[in-house]
mmCIF file of N, CA and C in Angstrom:
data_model
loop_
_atom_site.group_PDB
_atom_site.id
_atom_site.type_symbol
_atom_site.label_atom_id
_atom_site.label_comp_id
_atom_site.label_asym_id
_atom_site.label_seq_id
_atom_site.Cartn_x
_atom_site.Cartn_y
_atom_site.Cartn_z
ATOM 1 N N UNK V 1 -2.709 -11.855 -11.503
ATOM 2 C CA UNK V 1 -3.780 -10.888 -11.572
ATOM 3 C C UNK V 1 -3.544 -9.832 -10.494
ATOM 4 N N UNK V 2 -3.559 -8.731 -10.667
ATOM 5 C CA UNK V 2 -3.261 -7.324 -9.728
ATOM 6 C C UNK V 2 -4.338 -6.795 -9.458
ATOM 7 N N UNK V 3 -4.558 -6.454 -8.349
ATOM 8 C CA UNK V 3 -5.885 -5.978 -7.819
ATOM 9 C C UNK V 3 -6.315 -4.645 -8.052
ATOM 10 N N UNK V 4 -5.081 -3.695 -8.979
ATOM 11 C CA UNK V 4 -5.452 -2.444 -9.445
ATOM 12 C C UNK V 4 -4.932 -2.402 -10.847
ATOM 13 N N UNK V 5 -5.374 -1.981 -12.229
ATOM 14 C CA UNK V 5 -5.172 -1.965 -13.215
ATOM 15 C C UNK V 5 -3.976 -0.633 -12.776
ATOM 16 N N UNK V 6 -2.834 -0.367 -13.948
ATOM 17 C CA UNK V 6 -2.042 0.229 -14.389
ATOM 18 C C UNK V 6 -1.565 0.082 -16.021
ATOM 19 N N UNK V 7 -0.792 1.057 -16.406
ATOM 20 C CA UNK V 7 -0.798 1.661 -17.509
ATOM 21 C C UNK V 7 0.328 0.030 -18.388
ATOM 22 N N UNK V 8 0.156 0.340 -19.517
ATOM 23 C CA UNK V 8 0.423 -1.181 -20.016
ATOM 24 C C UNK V 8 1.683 -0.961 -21.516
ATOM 25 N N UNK V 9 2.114 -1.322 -21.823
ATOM 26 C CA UNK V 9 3.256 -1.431 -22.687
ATOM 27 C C UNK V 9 4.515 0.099 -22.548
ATOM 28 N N UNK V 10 4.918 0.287 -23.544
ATOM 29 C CA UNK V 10 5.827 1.393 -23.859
ATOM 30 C C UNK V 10 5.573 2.584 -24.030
ATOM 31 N N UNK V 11 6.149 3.623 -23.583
ATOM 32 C CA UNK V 11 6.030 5.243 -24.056
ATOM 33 C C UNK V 11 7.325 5.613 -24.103
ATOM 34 N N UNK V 12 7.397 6.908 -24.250
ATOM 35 C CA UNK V 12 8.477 7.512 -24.551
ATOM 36 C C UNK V 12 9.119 7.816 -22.417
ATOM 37 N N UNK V 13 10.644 8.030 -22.705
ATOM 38 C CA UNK V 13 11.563 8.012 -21.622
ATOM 39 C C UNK V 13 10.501 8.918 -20.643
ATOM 40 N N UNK V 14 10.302 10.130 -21.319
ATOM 41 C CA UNK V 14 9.460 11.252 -19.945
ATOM 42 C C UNK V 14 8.365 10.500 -19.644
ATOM 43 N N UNK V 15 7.432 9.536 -20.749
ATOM 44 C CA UNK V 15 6.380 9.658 -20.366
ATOM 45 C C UNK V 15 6.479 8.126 -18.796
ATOM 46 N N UNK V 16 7.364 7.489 -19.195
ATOM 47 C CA UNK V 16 8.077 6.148 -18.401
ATOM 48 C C UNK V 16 8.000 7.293 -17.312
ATOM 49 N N UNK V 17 9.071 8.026 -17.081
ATOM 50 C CA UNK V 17 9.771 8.832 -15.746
ATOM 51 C C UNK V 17 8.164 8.928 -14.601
ATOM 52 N N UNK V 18 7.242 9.686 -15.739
ATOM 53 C CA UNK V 18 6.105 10.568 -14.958
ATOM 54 C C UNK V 18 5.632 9.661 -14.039
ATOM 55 N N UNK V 19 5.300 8.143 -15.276
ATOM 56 C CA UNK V 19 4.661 7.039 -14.293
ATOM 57 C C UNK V 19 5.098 6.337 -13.014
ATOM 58 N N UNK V 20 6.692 5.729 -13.396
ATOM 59 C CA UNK V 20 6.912 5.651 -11.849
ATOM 60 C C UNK V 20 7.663 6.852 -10.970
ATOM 61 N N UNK V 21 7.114 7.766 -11.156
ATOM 62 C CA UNK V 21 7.562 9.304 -10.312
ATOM 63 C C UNK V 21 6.424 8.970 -9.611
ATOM 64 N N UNK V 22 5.151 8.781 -9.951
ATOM 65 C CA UNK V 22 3.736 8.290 -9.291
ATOM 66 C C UNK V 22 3.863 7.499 -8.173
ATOM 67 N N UNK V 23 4.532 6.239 -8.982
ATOM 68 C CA UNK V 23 4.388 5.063 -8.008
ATOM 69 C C UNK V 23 5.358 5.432 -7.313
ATOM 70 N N UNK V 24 6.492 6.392 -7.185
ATOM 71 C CA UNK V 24 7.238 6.111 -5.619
ATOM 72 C C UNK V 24 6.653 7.098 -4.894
ATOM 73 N N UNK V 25 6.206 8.186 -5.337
ATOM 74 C CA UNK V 25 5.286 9.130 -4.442
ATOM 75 C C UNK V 25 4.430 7.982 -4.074
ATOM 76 N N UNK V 26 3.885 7.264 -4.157
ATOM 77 C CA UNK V 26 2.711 6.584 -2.960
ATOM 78 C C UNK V 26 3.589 5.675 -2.306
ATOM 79 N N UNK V 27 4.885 4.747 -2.791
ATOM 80 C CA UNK V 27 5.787 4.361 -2.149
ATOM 81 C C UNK V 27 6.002 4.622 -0.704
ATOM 82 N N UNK V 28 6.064 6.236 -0.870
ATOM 83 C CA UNK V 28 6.985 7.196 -0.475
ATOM 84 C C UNK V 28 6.225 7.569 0.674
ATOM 85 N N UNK V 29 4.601 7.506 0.696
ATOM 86 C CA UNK V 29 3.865 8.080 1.341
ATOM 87 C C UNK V 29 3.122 9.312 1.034
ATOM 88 N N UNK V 30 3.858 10.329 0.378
ATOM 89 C CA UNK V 30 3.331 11.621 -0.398
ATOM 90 C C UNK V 30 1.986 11.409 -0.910
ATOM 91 N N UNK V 31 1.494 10.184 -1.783
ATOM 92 C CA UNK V 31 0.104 10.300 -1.815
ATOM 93 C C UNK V 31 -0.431 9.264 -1.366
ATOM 94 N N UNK V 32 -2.011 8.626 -1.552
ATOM 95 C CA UNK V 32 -2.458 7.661 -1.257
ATOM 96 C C UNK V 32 -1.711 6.583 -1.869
ATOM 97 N N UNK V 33 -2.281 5.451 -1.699
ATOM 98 C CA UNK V 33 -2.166 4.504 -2.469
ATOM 99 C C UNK V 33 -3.513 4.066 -3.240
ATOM 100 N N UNK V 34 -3.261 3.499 -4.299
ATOM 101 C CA UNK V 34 -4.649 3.076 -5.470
ATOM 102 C C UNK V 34 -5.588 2.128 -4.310
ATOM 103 N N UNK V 35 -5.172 1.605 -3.547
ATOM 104 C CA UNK V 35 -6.153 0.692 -2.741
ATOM 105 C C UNK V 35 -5.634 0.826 -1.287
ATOM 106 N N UNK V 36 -6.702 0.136 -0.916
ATOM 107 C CA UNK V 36 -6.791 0.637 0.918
ATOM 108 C C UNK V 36 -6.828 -1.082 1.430
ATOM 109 N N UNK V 37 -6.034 -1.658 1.855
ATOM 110 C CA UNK V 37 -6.214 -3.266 2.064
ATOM 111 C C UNK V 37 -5.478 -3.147 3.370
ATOM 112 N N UNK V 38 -5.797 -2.682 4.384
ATOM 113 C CA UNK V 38 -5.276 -2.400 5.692
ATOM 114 C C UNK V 38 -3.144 -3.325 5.458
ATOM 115 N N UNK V 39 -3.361 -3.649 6.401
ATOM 116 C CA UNK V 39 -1.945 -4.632 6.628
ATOM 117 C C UNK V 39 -1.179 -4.922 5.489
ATOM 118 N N UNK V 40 -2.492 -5.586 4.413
ATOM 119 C CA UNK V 40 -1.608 -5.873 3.052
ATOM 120 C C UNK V 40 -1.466 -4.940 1.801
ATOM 121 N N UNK V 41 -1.525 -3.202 2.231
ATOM 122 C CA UNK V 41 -1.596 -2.072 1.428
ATOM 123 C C UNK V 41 -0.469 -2.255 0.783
ATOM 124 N N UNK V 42 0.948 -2.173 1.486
ATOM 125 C CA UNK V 42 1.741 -1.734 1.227
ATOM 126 C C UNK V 42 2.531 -2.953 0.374
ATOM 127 N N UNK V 43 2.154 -4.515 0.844
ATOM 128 C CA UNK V 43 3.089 -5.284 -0.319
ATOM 129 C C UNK V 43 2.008 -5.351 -0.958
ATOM 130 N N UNK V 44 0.666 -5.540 -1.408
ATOM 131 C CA UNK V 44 0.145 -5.653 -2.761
ATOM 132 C C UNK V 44 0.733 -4.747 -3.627
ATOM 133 N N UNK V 45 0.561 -3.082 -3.168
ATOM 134 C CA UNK V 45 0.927 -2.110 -3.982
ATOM 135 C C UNK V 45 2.665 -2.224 -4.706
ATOM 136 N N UNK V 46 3.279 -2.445 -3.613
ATOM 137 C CA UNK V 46 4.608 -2.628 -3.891
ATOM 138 C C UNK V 46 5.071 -3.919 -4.877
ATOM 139 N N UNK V 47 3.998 -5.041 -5.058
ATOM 140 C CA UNK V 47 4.705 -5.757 -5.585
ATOM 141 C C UNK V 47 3.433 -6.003 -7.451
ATOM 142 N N UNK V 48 2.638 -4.786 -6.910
ATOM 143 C CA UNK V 48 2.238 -4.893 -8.529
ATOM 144 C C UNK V 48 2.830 -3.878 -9.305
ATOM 145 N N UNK V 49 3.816 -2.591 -8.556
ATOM 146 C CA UNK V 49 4.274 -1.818 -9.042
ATOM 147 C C UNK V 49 5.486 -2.312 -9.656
ATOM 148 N N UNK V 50 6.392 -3.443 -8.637
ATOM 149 C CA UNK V 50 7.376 -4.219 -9.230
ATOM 150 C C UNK V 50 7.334 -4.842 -10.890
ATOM 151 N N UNK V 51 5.638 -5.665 -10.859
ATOM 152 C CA UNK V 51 5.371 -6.724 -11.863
ATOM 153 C C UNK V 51 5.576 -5.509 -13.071
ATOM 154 N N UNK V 52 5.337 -4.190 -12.809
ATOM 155 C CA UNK V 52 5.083 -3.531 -13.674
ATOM 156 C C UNK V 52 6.545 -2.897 -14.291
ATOM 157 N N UNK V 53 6.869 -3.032 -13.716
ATOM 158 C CA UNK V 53 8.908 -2.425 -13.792
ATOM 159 C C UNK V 53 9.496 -3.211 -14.368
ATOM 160 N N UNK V 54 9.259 -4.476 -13.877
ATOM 161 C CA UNK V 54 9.773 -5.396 -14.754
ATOM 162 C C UNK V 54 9.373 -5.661 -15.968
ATOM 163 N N UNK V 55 7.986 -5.530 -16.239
ATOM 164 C CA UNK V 55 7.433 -5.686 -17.726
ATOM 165 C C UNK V 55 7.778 -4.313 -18.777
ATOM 166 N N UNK V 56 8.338 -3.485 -18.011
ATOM 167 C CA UNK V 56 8.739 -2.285 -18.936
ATOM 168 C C UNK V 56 10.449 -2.208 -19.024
ATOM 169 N N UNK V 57 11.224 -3.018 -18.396
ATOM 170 C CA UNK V 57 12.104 -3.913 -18.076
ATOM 171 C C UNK V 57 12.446 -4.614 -19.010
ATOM 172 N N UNK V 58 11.903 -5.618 -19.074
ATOM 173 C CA UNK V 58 11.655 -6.603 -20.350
ATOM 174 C C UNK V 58 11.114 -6.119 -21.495
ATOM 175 N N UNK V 59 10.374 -5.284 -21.994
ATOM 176 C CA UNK V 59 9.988 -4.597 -23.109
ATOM 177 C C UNK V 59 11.342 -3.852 -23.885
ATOM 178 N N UNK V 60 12.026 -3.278 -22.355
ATOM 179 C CA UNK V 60 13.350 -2.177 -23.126
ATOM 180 C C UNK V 60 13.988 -3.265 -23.589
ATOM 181 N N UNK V 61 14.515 -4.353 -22.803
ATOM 182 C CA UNK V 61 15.624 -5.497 -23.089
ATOM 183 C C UNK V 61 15.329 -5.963 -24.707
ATOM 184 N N UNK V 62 13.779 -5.987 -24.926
ATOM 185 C CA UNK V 62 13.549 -6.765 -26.246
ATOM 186 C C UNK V 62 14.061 -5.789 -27.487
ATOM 187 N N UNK V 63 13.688 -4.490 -27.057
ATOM 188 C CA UNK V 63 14.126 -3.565 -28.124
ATOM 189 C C UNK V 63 15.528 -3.558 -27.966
ATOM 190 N N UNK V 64 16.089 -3.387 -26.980
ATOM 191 C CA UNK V 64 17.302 -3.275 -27.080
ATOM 192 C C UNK V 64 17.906 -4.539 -28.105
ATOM 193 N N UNK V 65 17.505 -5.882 -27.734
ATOM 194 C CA UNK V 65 17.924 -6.986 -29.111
ATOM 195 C C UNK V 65 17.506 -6.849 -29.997
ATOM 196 N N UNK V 66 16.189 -6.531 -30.290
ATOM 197 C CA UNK V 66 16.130 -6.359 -31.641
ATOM 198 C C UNK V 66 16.282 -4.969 -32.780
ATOM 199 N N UNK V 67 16.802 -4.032 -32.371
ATOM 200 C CA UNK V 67 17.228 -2.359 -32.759
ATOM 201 C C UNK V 67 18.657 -2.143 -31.966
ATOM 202 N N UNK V 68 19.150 -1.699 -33.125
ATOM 203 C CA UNK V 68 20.278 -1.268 -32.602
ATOM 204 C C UNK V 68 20.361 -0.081 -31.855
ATOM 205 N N UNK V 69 20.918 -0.002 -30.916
ATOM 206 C CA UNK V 69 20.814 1.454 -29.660
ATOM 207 C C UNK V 69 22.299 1.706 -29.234
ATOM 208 N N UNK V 70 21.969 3.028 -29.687
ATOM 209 C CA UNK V 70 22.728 4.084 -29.421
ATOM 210 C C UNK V 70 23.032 4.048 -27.607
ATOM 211 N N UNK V 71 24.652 4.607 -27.077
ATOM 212 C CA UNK V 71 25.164 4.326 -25.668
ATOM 213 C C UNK V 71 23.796 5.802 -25.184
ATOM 214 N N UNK V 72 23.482 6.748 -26.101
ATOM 215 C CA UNK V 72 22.570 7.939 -25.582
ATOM 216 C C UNK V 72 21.308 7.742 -25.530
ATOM 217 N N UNK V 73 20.644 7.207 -26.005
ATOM 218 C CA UNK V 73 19.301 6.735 -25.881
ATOM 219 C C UNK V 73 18.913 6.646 -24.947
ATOM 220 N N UNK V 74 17.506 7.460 -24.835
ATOM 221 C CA UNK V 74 16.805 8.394 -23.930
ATOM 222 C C UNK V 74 16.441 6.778 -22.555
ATOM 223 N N UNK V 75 15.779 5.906 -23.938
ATOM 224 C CA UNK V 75 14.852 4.941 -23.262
ATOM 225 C C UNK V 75 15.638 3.695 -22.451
ATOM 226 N N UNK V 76 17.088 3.754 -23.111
ATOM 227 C CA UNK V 76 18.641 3.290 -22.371
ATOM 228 C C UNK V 76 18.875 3.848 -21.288
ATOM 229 N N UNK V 77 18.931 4.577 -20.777
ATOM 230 C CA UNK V 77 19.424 5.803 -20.076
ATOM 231 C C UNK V 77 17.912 5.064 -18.955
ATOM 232 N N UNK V 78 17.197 5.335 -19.481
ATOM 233 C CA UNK V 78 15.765 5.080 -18.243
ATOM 234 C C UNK V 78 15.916 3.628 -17.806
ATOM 235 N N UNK V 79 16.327 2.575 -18.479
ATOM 236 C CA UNK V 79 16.528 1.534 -18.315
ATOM 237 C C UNK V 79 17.486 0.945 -16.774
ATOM 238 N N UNK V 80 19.046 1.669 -17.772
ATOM 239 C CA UNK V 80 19.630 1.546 -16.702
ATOM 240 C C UNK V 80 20.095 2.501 -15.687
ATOM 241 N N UNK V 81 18.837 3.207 -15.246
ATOM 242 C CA UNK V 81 19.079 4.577 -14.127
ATOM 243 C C UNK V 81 18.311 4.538 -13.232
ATOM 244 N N UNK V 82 16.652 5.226 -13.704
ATOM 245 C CA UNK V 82 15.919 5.258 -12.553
ATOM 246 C C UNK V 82 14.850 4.062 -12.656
ATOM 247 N N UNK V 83 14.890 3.096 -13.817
ATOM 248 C CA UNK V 83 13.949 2.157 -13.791
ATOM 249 C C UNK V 83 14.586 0.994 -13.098
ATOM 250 N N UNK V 84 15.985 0.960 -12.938
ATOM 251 C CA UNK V 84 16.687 -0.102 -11.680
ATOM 252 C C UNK V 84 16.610 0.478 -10.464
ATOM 253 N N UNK V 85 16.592 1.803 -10.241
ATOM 254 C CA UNK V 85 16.376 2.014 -8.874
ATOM 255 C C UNK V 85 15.204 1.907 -8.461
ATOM 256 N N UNK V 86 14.357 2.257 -9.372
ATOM 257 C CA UNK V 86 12.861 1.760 -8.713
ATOM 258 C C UNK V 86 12.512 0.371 -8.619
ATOM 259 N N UNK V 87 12.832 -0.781 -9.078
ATOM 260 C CA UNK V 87 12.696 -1.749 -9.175
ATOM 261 C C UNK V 87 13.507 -2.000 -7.703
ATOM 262 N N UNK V 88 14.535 -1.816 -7.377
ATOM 263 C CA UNK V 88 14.703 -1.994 -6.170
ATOM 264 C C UNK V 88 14.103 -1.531 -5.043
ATOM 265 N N UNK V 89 13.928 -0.521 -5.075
ATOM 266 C CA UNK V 89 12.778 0.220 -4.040
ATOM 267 C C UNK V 89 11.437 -0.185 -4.079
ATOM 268 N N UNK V 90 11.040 -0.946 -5.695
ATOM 269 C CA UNK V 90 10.246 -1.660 -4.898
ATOM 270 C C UNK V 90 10.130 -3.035 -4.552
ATOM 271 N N UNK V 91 11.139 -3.652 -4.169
ATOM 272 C CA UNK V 91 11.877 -4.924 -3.626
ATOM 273 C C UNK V 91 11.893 -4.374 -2.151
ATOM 274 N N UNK V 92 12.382 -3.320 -1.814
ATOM 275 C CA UNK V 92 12.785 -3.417 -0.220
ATOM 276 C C UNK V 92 11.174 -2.707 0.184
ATOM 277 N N UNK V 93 9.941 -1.908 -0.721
ATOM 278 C CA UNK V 93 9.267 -1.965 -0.078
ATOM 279 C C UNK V 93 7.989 -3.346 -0.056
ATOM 280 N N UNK V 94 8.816 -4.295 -0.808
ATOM 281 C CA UNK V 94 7.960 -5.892 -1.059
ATOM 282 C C UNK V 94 7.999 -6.132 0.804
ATOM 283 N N UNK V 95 9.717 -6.234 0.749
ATOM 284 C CA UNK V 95 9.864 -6.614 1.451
ATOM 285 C C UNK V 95 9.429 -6.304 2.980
ATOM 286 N N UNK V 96 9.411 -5.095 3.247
ATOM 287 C CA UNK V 96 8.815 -4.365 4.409
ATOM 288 C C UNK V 96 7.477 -4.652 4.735
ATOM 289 N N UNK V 97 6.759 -4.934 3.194
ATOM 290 C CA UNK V 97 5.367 -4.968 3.533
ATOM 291 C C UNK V 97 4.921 -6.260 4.411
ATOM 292 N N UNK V 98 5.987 -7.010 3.461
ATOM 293 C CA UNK V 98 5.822 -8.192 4.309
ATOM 294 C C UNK V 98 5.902 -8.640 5.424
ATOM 295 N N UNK V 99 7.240 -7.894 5.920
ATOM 296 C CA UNK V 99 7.253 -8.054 7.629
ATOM 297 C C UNK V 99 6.215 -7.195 8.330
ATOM 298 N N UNK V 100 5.499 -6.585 7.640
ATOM 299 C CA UNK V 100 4.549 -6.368 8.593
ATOM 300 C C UNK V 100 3.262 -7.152 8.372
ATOM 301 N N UNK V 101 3.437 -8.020 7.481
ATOM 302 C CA UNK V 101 2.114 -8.470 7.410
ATOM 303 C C UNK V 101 2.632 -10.235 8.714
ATOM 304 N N UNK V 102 3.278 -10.123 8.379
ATOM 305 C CA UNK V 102 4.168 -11.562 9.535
ATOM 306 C C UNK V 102 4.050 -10.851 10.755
ATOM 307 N N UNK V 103 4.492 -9.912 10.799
ATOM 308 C CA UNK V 103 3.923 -9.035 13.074
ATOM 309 C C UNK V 103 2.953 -8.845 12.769
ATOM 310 N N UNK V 104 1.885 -8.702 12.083
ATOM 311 C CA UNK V 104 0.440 -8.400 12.531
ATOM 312 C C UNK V 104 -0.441 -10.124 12.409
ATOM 313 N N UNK V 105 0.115 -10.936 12.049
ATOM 314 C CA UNK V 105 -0.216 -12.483 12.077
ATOM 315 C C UNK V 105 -0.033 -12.767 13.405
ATOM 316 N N UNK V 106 1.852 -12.587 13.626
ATOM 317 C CA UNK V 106 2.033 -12.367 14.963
ATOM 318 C C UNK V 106 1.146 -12.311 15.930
ATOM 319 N N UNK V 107 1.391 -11.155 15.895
ATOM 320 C CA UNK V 107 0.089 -10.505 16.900
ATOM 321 C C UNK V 107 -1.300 -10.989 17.191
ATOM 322 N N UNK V 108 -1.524 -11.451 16.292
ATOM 323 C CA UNK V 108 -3.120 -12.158 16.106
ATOM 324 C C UNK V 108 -2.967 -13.799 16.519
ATOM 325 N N UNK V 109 -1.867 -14.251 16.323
ATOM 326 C CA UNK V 109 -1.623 -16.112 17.238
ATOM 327 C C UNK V 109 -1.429 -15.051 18.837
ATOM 328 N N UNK V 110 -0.958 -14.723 18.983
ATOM 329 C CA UNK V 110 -0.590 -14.112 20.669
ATOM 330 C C UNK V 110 -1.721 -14.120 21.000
ATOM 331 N N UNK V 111 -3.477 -12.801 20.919
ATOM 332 C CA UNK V 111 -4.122 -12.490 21.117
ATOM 333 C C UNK V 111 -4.872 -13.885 21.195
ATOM 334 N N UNK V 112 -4.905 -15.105 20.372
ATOM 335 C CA UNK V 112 -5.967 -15.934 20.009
ATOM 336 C C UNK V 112 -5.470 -16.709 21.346
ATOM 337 N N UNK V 113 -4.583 -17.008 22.060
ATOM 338 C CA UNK V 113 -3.703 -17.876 22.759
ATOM 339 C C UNK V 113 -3.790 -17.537 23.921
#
């Protein structure tokens, strides 16, 4: 369960691009983020944006088995270009979020001690 709804099955290659053009602009910092959860902003966001990459991920993979696709295909092309790079970016920002949520735990056994 994700603590912010986002957009749900297939569109066309641009309309894919626009959406995670979104999510790395807040990635990125350029805009807000959908929620404000102090410490744990940045891996909630980062890792429901992931769940979501991957499910559009797995959607291309299914078409891809079951329709035959062309090496040009728009929604091919998104697959294996900028929808793997975002999926990694948002892996290393899973990951970041996390170490900061481990130094601010940190920080809080020190203070209690």
């Amino acid at each position: 369960m994700q603590k912010f709804p986002l957009k749900k099955g297939l569109s066309s290659a641009q309309d894919l691009h626009d959406e995670i053009k979104e999510y790395i602009d807040v990635l990125m910092g350029h805009i807000n983020p959908p929620i404000a959860d102090g410490v744990d902003t940045l891996f909630e966001v980062s890792s429901t944006y992931l769940a979501r990459a991957k499910e559009i991920e797995i959607k291309l993979l299914e078409r891809e088995r079951n329709t035959k696709i062309e090496s040009g295909d728009e929604l091919k092309k998104f697959r294996t270009g900028e929808l793997r790079s975002f999926i990694e970016l948002c892996k290393s920002a899973q990951n970041q979020g996390s170490r900061r949520i481990t130094v601010a735990l940190s920080e809080l056994n020190l203070k209690e001690n």
